[in-house]
Coordinates of C-alpha atoms and ligand atoms in Angstrom, one line a residue:
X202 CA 71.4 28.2 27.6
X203 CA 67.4 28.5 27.5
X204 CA 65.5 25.7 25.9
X205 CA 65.2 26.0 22.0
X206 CA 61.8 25.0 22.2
X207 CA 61.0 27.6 24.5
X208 CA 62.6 30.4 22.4
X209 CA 60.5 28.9 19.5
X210 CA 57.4 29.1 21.2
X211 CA 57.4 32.0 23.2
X212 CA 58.1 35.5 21.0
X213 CA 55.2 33.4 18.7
X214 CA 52.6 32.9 21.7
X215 CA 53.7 37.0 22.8
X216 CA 53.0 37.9 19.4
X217 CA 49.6 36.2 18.8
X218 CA 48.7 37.2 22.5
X219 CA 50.0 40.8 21.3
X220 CA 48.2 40.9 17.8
X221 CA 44.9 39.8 19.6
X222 CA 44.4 42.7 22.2
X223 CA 45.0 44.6 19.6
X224 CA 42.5 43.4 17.5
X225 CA 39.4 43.7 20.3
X226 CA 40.7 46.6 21.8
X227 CA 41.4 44.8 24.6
X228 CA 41.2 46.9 28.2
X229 CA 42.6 46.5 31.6
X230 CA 39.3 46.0 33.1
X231 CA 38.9 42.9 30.3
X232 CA 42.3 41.8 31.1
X233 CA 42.5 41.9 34.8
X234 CA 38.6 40.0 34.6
X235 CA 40.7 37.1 32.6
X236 CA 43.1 36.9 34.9
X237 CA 40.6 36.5 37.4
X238 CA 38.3 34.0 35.6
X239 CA 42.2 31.6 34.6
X240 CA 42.7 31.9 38.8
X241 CA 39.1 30.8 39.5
X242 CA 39.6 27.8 37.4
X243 CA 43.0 26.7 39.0
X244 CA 41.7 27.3 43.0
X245 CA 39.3 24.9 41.3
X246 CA 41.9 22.4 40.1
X247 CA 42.4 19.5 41.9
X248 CA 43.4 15.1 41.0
X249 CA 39.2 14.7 40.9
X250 CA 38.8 17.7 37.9
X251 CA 40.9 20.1 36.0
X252 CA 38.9 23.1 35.6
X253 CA 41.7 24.5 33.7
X254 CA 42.0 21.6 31.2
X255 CA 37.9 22.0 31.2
X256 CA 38.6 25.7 29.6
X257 CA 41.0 24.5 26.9
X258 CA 38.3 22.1 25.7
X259 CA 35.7 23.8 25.2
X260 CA 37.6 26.9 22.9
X261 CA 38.6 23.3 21.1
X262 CA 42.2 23.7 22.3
X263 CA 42.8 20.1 23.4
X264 CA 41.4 18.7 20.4
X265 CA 43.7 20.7 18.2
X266 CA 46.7 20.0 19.9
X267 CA 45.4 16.0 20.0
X268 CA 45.5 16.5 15.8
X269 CA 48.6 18.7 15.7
X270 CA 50.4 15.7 17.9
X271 CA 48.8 12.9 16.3
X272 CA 49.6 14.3 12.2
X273 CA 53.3 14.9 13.6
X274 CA 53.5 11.0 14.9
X275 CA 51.4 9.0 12.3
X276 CA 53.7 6.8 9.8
X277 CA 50.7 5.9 7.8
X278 CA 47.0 7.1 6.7
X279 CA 45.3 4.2 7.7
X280 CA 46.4 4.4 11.4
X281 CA 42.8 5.2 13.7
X282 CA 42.3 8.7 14.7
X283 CA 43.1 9.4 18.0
X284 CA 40.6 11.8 20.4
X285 CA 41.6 14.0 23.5
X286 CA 42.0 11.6 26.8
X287 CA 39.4 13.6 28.9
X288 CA 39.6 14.2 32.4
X289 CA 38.2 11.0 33.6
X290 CA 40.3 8.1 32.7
X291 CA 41.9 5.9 35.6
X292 CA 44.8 3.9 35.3
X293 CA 44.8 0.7 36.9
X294 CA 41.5 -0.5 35.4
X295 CA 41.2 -3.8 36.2
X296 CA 42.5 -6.8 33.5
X297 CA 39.4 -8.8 32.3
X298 CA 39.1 -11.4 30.7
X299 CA 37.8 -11.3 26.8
X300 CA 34.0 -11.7 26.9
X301 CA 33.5 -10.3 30.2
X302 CA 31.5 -7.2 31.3
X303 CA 32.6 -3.7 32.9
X304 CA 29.1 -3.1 34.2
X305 CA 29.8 -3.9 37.9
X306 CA 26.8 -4.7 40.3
X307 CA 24.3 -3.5 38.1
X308 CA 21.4 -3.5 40.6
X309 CA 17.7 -2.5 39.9
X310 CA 17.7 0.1 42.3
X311 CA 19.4 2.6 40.2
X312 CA 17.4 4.7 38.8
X313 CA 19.1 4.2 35.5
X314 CA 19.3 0.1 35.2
X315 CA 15.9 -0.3 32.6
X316 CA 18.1 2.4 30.5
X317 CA 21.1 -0.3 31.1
X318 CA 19.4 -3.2 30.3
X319 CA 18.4 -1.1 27.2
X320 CA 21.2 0.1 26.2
X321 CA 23.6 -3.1 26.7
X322 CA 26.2 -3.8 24.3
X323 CA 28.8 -6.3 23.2
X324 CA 31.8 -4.7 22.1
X325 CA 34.2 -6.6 19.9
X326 CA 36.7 -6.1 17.1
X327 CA 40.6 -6.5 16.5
X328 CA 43.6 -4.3 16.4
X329 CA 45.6 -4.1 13.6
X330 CA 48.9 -3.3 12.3
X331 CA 49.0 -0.4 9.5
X332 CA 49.4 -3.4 6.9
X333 CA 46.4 -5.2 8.5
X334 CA 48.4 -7.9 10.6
X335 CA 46.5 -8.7 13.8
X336 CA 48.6 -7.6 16.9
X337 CA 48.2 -10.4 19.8
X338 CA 48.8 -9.1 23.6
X339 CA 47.8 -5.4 22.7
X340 CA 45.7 -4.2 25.4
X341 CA 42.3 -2.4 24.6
X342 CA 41.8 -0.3 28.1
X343 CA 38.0 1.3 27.5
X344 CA 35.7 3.4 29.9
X345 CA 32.4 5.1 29.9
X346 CA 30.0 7.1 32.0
X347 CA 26.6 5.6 33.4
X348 CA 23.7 6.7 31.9
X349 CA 23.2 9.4 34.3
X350 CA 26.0 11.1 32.6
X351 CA 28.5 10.3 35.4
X352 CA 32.1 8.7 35.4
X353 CA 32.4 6.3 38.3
X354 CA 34.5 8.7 40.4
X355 CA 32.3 11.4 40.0
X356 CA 29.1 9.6 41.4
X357 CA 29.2 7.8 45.1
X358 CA 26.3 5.6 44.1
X359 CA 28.4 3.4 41.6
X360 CA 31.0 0.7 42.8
X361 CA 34.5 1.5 42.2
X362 CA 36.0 0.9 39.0
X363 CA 32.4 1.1 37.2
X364 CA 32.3 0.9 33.6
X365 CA 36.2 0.2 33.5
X366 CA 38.0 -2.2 32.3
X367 CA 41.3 -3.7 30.0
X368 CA 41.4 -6.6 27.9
X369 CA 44.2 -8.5 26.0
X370 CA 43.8 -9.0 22.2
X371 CA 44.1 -13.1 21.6
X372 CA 46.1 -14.7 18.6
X373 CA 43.9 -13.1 16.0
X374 CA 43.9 -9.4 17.6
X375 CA 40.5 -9.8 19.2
X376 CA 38.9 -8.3 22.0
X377 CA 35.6 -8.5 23.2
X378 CA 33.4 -7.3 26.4
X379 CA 29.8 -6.4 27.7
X380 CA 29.3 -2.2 28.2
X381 CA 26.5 -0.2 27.7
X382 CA 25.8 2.2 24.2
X383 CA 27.0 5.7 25.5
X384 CA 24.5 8.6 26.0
X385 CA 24.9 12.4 25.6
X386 CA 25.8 14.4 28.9
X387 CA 27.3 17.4 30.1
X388 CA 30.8 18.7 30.8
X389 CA 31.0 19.7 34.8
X390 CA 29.7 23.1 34.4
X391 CA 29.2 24.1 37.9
X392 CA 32.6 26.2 37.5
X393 CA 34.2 28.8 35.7
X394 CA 33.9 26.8 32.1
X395 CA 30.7 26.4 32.6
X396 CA 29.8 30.0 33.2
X397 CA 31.7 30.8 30.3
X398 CA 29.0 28.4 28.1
X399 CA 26.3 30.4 29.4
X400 CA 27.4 33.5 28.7
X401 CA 28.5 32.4 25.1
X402 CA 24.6 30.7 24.9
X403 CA 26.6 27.3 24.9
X404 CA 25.5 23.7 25.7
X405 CA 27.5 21.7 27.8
X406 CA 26.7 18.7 26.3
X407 CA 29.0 16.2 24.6
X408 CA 28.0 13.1 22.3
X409 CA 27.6 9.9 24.0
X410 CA 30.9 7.9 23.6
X411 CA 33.2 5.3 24.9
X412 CA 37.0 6.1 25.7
X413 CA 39.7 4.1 24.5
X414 CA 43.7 3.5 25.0
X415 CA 44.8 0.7 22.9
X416 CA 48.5 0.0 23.5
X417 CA 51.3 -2.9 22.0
X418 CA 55.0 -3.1 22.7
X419 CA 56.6 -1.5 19.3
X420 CA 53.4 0.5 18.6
X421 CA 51.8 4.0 19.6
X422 CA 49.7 4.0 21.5
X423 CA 46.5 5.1 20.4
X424 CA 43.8 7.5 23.1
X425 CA 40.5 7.4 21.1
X426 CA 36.8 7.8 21.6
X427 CA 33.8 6.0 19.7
X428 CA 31.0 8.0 18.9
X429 CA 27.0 6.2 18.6
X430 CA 25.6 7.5 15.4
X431 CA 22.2 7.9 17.4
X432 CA 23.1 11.1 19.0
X433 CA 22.1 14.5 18.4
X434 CA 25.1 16.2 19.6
X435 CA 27.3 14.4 17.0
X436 CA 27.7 17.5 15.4
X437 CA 27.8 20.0 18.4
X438 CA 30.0 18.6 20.9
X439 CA 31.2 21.2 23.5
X440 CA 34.7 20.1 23.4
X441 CA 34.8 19.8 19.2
X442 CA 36.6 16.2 19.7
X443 CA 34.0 14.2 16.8
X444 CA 35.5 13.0 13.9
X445 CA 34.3 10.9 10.8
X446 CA 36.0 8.0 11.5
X447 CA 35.3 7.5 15.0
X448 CA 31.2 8.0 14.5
X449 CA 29.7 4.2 14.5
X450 CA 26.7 1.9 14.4
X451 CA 25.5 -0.3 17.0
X452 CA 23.3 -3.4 15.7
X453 CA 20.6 -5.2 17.2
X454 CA 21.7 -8.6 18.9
X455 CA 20.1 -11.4 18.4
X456 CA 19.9 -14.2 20.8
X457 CA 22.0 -12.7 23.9
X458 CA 20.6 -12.3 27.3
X459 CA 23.3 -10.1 28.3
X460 CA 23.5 -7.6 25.3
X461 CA 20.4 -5.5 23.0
X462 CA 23.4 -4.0 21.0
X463 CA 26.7 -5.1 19.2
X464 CA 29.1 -2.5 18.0
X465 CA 32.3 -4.5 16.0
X466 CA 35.5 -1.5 15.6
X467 CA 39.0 -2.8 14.4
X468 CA 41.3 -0.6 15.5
X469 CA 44.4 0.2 13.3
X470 CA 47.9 1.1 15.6
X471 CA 51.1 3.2 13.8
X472 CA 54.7 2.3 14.7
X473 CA 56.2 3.7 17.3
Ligands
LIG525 C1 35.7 16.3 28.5 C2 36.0 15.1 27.8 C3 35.3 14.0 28.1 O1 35.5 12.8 27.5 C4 34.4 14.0 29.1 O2 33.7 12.8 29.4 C5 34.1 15.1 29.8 C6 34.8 16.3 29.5 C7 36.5 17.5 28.2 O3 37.2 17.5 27.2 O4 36.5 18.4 29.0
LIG526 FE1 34.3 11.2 28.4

């Protein structure tokens, strides 16, 4: 009584992992320094970073799965593409209200706040059903790094819950908050992964973006990233998780103290 799935998968995996030793004359010196390499990433592996989950991304293996999953679940075409989750996201961000800011204590110490001040943004838009119907009490749960390239939990100089935060679509599907425009940084590649990139004459960088789970009782919930056309590594990000849709356009903002930037993104849930 073995799993069907796992009958499915397995003589298909064997047989791909079969066909491509084959094809580079693969040796046992090769093999045994893979071995080696997969168990340097998982002594690695911990709840702070997946070193592991690091190496899928950058061969682009956690992006195709992402597609594979999200073509297999979508019920229509107009639903918003998803994006791989990342290692960074927290659950438990804290519930703000519509109009607030995720950019906690910003203090002019850092080293990065004239890039902040630059670079602040208001963030609004609503979600939609498929057939374009506003869905009130979906949550939009974002998150970011800090201009220095680091997630909150990764950096001991930012207050917890930095750049963070979940708010609840009103009566017309709207949410709105103050963040900052993403920037470019890269991937942890102090590890294994990242002496993989430089042996391949990689970057580690990935495009600036802002991460997104937007969930509603009776739809799927959509993980998603938004790209800002400004960046160079658009089309070269380490982990290959860009796509069309997702690139978009900040504007200048007129006559707001607290924002430089406004980005407006509806974003469209499936069934589920
Ligand atoms: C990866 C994804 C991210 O969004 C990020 O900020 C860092 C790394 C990744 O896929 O490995
Ligand atoms: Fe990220």
């Amino acid at each position: 009584n073995a799993d069907p799935r796992l009958v499915q998968v397995m003589p298909s995996l064997v047989r791909h992992l079969h066909a491509f030793a084959c094809e580079v004359n693969l040796t046992v010196a090769e093999w045994m320094a893979a071995v080696e390499f997969i168990n340097e990433c998982g002594k690695m592996s911990d709840d702070r970073r997946n070193e592991t989950q690091l190496l899928c991304d950058i061969v682009g293996l956690e992006s195709l799965v992402d597609e594979i999953t999200s073509k297999m679940l979508a019920t229509s075409h107009s639903e918003t593409p998803s994006a791989i989750l990342g290692p960074f996201y927290r659950h438990d961000a804290p519930l703000l209200p519509n109009g607030s800011s995720i950019v906690r204590n910003l203090s002019p110490s850092v080293s990065w706040y004239e890039q902040a001040v630059a670079d602040s943004a208001f963030v609004t838009g609503r979600v939609l059903s498929s057939s374009g119907a506003p869905i009130k009490g979906a949550i939009v749960d974002a998150w970011h790094s800090a201009p220095n390239g680091l997630y909150e939990q990764q950096d001991e100089s930012q207050p917890d819950m930095n750049f963070r935060g979940r708010f609840e679509t009103d009566e017309e599907g709207r949410y709105a908050f103050y963040a900052l425009r993403p920037v470019p940084y890269p991937i942890p590649d102090d590890g294994p992964a990242g002496k993989l990139l430089t042996l391949l004459d990689r970057h580690p960088y990935r495009p600036g973006h802002i991460h997104f789970i937007v969930s509603a009782p009776g739809y799927r919930a959509l993980t998603t990233q938004l790209y800002d056309d400004r960046d160079e590594y658009i089309a070269k990000d380490a982990v290959f998780a860009v796509k069309d849709d997702l690139v978009v356009k900040f504007s200048p903002r007129e006559g707001d103290p607290q924002a430089r930037w406004s980005l407006e993104y509806d974003f469209i849930l499936g069934r589920g």
